Short mmCIF file of C-alpha atoms in Angstrom, two decimals:
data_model
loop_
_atom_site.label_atom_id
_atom_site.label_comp_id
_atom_site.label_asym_id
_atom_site.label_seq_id
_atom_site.Cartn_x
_atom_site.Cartn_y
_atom_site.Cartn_z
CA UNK A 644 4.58 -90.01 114.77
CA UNK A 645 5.38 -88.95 111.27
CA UNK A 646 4.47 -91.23 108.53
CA UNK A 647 6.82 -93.21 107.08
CA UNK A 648 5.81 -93.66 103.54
CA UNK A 649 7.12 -90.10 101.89
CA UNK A 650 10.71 -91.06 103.15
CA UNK A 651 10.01 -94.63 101.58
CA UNK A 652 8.83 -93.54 98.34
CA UNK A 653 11.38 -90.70 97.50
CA UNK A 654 13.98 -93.91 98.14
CA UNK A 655 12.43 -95.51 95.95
CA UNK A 656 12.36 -93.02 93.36
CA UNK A 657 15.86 -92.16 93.53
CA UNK A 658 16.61 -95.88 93.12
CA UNK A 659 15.22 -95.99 90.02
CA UNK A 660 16.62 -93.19 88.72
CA UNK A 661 19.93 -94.61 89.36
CA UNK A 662 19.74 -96.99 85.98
CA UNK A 663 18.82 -94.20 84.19
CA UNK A 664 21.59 -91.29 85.40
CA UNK A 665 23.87 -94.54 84.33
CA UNK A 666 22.85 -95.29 80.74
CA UNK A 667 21.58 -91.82 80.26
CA UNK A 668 24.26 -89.36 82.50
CA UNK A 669 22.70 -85.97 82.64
CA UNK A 670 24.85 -83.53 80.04
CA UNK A 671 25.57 -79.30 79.97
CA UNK A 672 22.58 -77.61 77.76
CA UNK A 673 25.44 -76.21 75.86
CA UNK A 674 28.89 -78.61 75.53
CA UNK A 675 27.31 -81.76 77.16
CA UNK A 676 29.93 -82.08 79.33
CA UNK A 677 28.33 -84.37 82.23
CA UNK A 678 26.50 -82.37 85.03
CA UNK A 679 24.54 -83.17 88.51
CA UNK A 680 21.00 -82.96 87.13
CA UNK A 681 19.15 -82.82 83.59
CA UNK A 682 18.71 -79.05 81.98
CA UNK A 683 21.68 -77.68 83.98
CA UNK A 684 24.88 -75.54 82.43
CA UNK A 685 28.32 -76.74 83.78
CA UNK A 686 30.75 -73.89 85.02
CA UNK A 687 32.40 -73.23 81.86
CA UNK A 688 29.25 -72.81 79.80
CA UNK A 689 27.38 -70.59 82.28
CA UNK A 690 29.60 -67.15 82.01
CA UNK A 691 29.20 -67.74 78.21
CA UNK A 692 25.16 -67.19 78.54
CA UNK A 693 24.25 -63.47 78.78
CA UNK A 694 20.66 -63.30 80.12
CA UNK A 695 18.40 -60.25 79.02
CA UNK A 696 17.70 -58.26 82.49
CA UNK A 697 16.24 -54.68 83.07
CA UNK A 698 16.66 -51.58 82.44
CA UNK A 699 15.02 -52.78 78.45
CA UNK A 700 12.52 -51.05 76.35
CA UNK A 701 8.61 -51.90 77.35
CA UNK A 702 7.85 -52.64 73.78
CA UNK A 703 10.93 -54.17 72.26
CA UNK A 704 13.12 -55.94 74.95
CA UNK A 705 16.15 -54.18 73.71
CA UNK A 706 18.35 -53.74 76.83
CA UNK A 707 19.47 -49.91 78.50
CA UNK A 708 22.50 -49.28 80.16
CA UNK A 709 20.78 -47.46 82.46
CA UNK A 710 17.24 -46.53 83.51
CA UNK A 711 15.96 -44.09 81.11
CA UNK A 712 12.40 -43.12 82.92
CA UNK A 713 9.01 -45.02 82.95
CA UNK A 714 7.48 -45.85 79.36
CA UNK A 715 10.70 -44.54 77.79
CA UNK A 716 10.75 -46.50 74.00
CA UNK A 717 14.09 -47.48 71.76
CA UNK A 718 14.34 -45.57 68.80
CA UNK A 719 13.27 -48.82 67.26
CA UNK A 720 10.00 -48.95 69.03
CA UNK A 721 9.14 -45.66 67.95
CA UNK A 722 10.67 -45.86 64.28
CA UNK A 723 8.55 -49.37 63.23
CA UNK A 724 5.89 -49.78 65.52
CA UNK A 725 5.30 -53.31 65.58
CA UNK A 726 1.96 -55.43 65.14
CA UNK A 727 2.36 -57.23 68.70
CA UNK A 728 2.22 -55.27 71.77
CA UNK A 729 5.45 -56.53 73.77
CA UNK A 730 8.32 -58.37 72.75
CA UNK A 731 10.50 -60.24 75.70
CA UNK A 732 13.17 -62.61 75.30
CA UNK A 733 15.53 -64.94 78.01
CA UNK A 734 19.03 -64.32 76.67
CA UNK A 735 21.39 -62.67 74.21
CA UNK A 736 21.52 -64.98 70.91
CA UNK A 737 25.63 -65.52 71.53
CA UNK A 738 28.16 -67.83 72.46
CA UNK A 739 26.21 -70.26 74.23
CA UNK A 740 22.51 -69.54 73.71
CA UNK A 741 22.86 -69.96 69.90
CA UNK A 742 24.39 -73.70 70.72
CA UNK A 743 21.16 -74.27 72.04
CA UNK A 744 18.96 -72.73 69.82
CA UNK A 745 20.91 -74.35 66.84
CA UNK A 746 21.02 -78.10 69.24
CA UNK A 747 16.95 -77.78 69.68
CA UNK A 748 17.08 -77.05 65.86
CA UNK A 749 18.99 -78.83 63.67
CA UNK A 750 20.62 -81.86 65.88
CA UNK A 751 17.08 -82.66 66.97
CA UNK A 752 17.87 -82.10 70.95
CA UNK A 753 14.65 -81.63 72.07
CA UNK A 754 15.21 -82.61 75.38
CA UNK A 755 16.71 -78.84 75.36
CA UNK A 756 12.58 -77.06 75.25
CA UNK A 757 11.24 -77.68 78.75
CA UNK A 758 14.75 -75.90 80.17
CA UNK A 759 15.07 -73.43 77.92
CA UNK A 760 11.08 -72.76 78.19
CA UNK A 761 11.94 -72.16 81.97
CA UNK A 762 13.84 -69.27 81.35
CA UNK A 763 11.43 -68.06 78.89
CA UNK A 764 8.93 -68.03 81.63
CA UNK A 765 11.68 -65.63 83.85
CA UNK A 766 11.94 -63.23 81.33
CA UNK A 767 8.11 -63.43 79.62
CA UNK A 768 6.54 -63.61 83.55
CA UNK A 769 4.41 -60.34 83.03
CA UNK A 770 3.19 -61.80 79.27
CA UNK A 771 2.54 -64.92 80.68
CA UNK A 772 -0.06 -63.96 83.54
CA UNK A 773 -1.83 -62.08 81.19
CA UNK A 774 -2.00 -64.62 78.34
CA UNK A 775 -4.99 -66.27 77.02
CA UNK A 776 -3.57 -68.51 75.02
CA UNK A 777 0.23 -69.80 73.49
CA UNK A 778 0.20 -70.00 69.75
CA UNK A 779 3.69 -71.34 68.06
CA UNK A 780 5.01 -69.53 64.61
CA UNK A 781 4.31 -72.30 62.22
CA UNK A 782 6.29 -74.31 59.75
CA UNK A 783 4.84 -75.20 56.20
CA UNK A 784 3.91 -78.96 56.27
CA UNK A 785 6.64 -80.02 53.53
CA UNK A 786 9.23 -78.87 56.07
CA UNK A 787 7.35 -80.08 59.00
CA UNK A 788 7.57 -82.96 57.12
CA UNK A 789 11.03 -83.37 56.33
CA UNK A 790 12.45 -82.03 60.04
CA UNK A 791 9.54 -84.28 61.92
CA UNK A 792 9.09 -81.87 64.43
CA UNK A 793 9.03 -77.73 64.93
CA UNK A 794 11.09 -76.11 67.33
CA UNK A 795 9.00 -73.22 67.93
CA UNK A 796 6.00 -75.85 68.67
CA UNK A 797 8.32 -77.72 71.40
CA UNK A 798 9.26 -74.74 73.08
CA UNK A 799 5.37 -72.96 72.93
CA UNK A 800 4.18 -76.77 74.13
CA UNK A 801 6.31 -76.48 77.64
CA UNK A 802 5.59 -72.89 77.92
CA UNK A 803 2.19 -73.85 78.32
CA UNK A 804 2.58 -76.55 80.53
CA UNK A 805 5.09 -74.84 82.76
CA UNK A 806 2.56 -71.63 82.94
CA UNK A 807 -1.04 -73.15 82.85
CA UNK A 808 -2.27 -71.56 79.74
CA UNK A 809 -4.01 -73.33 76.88
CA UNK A 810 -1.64 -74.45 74.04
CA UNK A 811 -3.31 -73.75 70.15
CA UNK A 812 -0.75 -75.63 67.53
CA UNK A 813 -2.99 -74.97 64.82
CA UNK A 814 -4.28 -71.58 65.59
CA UNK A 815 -2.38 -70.04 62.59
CA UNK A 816 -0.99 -72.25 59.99
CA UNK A 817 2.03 -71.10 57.32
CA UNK A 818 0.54 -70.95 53.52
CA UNK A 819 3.87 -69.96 51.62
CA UNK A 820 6.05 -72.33 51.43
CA UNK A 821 8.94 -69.38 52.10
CA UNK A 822 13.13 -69.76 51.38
CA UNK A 823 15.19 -70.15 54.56
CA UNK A 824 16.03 -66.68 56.00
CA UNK A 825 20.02 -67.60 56.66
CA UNK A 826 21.76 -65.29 54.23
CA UNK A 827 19.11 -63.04 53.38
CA UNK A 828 18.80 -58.98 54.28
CA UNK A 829 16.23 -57.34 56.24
CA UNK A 830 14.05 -56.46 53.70
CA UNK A 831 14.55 -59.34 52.21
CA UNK A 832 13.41 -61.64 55.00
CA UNK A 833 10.67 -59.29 55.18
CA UNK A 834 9.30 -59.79 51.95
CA UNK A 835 10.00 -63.47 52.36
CA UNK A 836 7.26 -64.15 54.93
CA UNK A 837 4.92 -61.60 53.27
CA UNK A 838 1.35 -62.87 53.76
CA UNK A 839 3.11 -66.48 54.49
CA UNK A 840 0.53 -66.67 57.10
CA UNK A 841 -3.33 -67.40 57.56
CA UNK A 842 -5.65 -68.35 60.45
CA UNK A 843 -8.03 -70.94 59.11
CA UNK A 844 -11.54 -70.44 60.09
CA UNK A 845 -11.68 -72.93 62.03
CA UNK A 846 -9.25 -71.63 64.26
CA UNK A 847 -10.73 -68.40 64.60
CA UNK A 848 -12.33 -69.67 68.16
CA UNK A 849 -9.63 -70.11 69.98
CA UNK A 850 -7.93 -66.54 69.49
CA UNK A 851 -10.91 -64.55 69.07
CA UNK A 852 -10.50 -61.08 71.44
CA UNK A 853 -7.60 -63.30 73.18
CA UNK A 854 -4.44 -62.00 74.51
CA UNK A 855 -2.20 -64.60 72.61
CA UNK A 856 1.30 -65.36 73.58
CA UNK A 857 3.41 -66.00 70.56
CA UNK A 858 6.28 -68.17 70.89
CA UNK A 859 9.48 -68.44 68.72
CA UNK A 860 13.12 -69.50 69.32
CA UNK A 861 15.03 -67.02 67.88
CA UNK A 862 14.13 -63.00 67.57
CA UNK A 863 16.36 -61.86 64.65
CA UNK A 864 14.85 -58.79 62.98
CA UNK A 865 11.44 -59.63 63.75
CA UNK A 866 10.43 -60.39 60.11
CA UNK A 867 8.71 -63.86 61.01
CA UNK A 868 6.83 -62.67 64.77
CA UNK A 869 5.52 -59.41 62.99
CA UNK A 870 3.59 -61.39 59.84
CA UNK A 871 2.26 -63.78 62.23
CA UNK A 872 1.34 -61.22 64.20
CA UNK A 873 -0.80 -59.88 61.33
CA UNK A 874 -2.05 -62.72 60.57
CA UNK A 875 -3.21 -63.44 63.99
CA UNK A 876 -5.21 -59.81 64.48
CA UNK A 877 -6.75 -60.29 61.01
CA UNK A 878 -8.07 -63.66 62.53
CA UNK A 879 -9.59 -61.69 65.11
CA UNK A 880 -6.81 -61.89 68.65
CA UNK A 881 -7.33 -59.25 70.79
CA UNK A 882 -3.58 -58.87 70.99
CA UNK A 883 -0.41 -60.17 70.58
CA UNK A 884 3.16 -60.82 72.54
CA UNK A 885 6.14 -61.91 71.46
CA UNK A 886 8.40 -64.65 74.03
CA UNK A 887 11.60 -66.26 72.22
CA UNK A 888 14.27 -68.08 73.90
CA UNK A 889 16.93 -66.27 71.97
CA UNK A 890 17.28 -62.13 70.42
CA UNK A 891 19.39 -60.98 68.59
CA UNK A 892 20.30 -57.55 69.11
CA UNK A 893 19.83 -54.41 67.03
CA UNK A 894 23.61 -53.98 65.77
CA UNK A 895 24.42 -57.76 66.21
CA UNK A 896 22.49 -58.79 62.88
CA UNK A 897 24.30 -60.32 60.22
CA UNK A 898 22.63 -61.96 57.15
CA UNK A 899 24.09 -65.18 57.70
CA UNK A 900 22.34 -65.95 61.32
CA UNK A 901 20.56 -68.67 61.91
CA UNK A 902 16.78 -67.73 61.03
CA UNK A 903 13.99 -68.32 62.69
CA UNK A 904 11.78 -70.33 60.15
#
């Protein structure tokens, strides 16, 4: 005869959920219209979210449109070789992606991480089972302690949870207190975040020979991911891979997007 008590106890779960689906009704990711279930995008929001899918380049995650052979790099890849090994990201930063990103952000919805974190995993799967460790990009402390939290620490936390792997906050810390990157060039945003990063000795342990998984929301030109990535070899990692929620793609940058930092 089969046991009772599963049936009994999923009841009873659902009946408590009931007070909360009330006060708290579960809302779309991107409009927060109300939905069935928590993390969920209704059926107006989901044609508006284009996810980043092969044919892309091995290094840079910058979609084909079509298969161009095994190991075959963008002209990116092969123009400015970056520090980190791979970069992969879940969806185009557009139409309803950058709601998110800027939600997470700057309306503090961090209820938003653990589901956008689960399409990270789709798209970072191959970085993921090879990881050693998930590192976050940083803020400085005087912003960390004006926002309260950091968005790229949220989304690295439930990364790690999600996919097993050890979770190192502190692993590499931000020295520079650097200006927002909204409005500013390339170059500029490259010379922003020059040496803006350090591993303190004491974190030298936890990356040292490591694969480490670096985790961001937003890919723009790469500016923030590559002097982290610096930072994080001269500290001693093995190696280093890229995972954002969000890219922006090469001939989509303008100076005024939303920056990473």
């Amino acid at each position: 005869m089969a046991d009772p008590m599963p049936d009994i106890k999923s009841i009873a779960r659902k009946a408590l959920d009931w007070p909360a689906r009330i006060l708290f009704p579960p809302v779309c990711a991107g409009c927060r219209r109300h939905v069935s279930q928590p993390g969920v995008l209704c059926g107006a929001c989901w044609p508006k979210l284009r996810l980043l899918e092969r044919p892309w380049c091995p290094v840079m995650c910058t979609p084909f449109t079509h298969h161009m052979g095994e190991g075959f790099l963008s002209a990116e890849a092969i123009a400015d070789r970056p520090p980190f090994e791979r970069a992969r990201a879940a969806v185009a930063y557009s139409g309803v992606a950058r709601q998110m990103v800027q939600g997470l952000k700057y309306q503090d919805r961090t209820d938003l991480a653990p589901w956008m974190a689960r399409w990270m995993l789709r798209a970072g799967a191959e970085l993921i089972e090879e990881a050693d460790v998930v590192v976050p990009v940083p803020l400085h402390w005087r912003r960390f302690f004006r926002r309260q939290f950091n968005q790229s620490a949220e989304l690295a936390r439930a990364v790690s949870q999600l996919g097993g792997l050890p979770f190192a906050p502190s692993a590499v810390r931000r020295v520079k207190l650097t200006r927002q990157q909204v409005g500013l060039e390339r170059r500029e945003r490259e010379e922003n975040v020059r040496a803006a990063f350090r591993v303190p000795e004491e974190a030298e342990i936890e990356i040292a020979g490591h694969r480490v998984l670096l985790i961001d929301d937003v890919y723009t030109t790469g500016a923030t991911v590559r002097a982290v990535a610096r930072a994080l070899k001269k500290g001693g990692a093995g190696t280093v891979d890229v995972l954002t929620f969000a890219r922006v793609l090469p001939g989509d940058f303008r100076a005024d997007e939303s920056a990473t930092i």
